[in-house]
Tab-separated table of C-alpha atoms in Angstrom:
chain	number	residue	atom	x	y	z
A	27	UNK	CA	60.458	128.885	2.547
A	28	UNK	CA	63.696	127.899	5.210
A	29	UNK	CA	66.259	125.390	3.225
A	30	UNK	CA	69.349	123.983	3.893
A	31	UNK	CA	71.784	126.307	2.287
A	32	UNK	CA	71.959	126.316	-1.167
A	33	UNK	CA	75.554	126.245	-3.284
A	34	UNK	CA	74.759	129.985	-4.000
A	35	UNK	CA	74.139	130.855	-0.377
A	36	UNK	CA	70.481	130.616	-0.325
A	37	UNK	CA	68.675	129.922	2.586
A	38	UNK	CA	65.324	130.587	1.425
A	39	UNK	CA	63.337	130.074	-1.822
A	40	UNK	CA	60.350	131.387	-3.385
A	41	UNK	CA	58.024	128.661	-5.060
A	42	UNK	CA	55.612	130.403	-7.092
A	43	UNK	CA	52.589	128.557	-5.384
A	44	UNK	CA	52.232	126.388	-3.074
A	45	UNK	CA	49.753	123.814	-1.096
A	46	UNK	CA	50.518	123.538	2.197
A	47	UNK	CA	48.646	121.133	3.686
A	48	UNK	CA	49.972	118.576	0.994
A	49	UNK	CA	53.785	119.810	1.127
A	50	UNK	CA	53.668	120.236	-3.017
A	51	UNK	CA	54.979	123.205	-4.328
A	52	UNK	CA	54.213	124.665	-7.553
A	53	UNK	CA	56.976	126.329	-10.236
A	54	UNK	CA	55.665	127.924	-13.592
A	55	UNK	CA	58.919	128.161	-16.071
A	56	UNK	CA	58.760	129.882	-19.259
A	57	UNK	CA	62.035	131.157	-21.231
A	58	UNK	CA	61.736	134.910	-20.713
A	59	UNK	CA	61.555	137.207	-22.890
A	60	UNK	CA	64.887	137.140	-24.417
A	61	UNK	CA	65.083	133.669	-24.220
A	62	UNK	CA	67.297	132.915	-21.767
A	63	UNK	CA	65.704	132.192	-18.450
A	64	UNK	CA	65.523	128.632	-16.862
A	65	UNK	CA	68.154	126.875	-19.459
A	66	UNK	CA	70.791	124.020	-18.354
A	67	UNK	CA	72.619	126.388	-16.034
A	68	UNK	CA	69.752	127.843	-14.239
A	69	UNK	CA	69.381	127.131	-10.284
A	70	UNK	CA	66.002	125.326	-10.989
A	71	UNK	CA	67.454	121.691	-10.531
A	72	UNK	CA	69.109	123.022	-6.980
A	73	UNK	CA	66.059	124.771	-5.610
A	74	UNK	CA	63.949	121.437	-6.133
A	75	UNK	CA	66.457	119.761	-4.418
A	76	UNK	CA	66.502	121.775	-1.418
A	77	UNK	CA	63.004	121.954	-1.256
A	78	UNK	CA	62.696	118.044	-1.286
A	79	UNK	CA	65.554	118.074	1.415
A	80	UNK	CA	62.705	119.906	3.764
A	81	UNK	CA	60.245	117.554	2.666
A	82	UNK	CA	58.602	119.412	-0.197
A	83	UNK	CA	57.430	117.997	-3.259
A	84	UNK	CA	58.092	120.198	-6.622
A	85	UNK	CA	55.836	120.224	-9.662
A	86	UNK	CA	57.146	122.621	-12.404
A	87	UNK	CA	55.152	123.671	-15.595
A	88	UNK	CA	57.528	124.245	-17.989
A	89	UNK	CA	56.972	126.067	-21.336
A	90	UNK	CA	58.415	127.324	-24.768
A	91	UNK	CA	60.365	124.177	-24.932
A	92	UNK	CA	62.548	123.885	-21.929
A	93	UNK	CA	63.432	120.441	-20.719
A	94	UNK	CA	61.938	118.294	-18.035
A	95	UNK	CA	64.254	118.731	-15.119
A	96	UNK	CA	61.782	116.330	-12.783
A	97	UNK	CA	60.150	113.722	-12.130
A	98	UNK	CA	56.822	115.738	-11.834
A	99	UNK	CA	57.215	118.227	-14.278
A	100	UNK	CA	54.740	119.101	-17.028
A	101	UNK	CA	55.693	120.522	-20.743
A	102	UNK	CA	53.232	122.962	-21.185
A	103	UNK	CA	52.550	125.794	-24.086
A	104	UNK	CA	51.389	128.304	-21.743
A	105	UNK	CA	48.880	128.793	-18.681
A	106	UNK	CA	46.020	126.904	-20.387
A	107	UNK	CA	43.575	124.829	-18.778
A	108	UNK	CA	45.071	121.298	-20.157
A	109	UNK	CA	48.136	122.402	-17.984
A	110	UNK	CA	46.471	122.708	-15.220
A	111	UNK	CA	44.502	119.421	-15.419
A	112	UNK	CA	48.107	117.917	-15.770
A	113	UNK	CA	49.276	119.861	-12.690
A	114	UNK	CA	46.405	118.713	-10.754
A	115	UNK	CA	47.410	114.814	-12.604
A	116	UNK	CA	50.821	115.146	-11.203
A	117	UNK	CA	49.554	116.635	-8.214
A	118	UNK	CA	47.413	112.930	-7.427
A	119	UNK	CA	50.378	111.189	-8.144
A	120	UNK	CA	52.515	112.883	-5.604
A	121	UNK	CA	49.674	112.575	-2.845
A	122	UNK	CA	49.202	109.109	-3.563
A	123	UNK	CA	52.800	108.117	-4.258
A	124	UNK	CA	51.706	106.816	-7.723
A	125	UNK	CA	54.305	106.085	-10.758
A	126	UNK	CA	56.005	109.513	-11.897
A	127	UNK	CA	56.151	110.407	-15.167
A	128	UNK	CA	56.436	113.089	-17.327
A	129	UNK	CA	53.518	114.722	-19.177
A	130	UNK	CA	53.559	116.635	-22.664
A	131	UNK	CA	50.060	118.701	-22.938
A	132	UNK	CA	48.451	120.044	-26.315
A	133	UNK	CA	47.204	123.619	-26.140
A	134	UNK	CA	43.476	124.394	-24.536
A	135	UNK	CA	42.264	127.229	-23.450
A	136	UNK	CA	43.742	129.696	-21.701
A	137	UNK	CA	44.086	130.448	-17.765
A	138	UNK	CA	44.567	134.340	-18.140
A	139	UNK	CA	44.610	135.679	-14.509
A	140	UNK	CA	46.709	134.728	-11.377
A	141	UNK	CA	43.246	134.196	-10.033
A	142	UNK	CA	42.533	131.352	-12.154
A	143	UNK	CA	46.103	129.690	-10.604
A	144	UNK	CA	45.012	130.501	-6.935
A	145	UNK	CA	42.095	128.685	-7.910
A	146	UNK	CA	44.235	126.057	-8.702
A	147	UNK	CA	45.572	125.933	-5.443
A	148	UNK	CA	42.441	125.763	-3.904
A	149	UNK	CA	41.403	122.968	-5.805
A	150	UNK	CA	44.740	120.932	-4.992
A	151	UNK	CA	44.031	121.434	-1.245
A	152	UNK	CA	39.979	120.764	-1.548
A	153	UNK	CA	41.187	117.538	-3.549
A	154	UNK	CA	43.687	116.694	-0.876
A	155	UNK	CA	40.789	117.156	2.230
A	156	UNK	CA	38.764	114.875	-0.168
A	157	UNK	CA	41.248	112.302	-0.416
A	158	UNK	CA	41.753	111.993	3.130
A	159	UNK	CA	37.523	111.688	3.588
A	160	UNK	CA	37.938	109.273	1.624
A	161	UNK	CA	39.955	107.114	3.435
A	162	UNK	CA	43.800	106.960	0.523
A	163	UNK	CA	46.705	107.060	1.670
A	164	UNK	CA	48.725	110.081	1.699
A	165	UNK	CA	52.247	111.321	2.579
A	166	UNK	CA	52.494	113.178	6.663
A	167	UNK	CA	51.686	116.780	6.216
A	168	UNK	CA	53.905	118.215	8.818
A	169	UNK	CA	54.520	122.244	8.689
């Protein structure tokens, strides 16, 4: 996705999932193996803001205890399905411009396969088509 340059040089970045029609982008943060991926001087906090500079939207799941860097992120223990209930929870808020907040999720079930996140994303946009049948309000969805 096209950005205004980053402080790194970046002109581009690489949301792990996104919905389109809604301008939300999706971001699923764990620690890494050794424990030292997405900490306090990670790029995370600059991507989201270049992506909201272009209009985006940024939802991040974050697990194995990293912080909350935004205002629609979601402390997660893994890919389970109470994650992405709160991910599609944050997601209404963002269409509908609703309070932001932070959630904290207890562990249920597990989403095992990428397919299960695609899904996701074709739930978000079949929400969003929905929501706009239905007559809410939602932010311009220019491409």
């Amino acid at each position: 996705m096209s950005v205004h340059p980053t402080s790194w040089g970046a002109r581009h970045v690489f949301p792990d999932m996104l919905a389109p029609s809604t301008r939300v982008a999706i971001e699923y943060d764990s620690p890494g193996p050794l424990h030292d991926a997405h900490g306090p001087l990670s790029v995370d906090h600059e991507k989201d803001s270049a992506l909201r500079r272009v209009g985006w939207e940024v939802i991040r799941v974050r697990v194995g205890n990293l912080a909350l860097i935004g205002p629609y992120d979601v402390a997660a223990t893994g890919p389970t399905r109470a994650a992405a209930a709160a991910v599609i929870d944050q997601y209404h808020r963002v269409l509908l411009g609703g309070e932001r907040s932070r959630t904290h999720l207890a562990t249920s079930g597990d989403l095992r396969t990428s397919t299960q996140w695609e899904q996701l994303a074709l739930d978000l946009d079949a929400q969003y088509l929905d929501a706009l049948s239905s007559g809410s309000k939602l932010p311009p969805a220019d491409d």
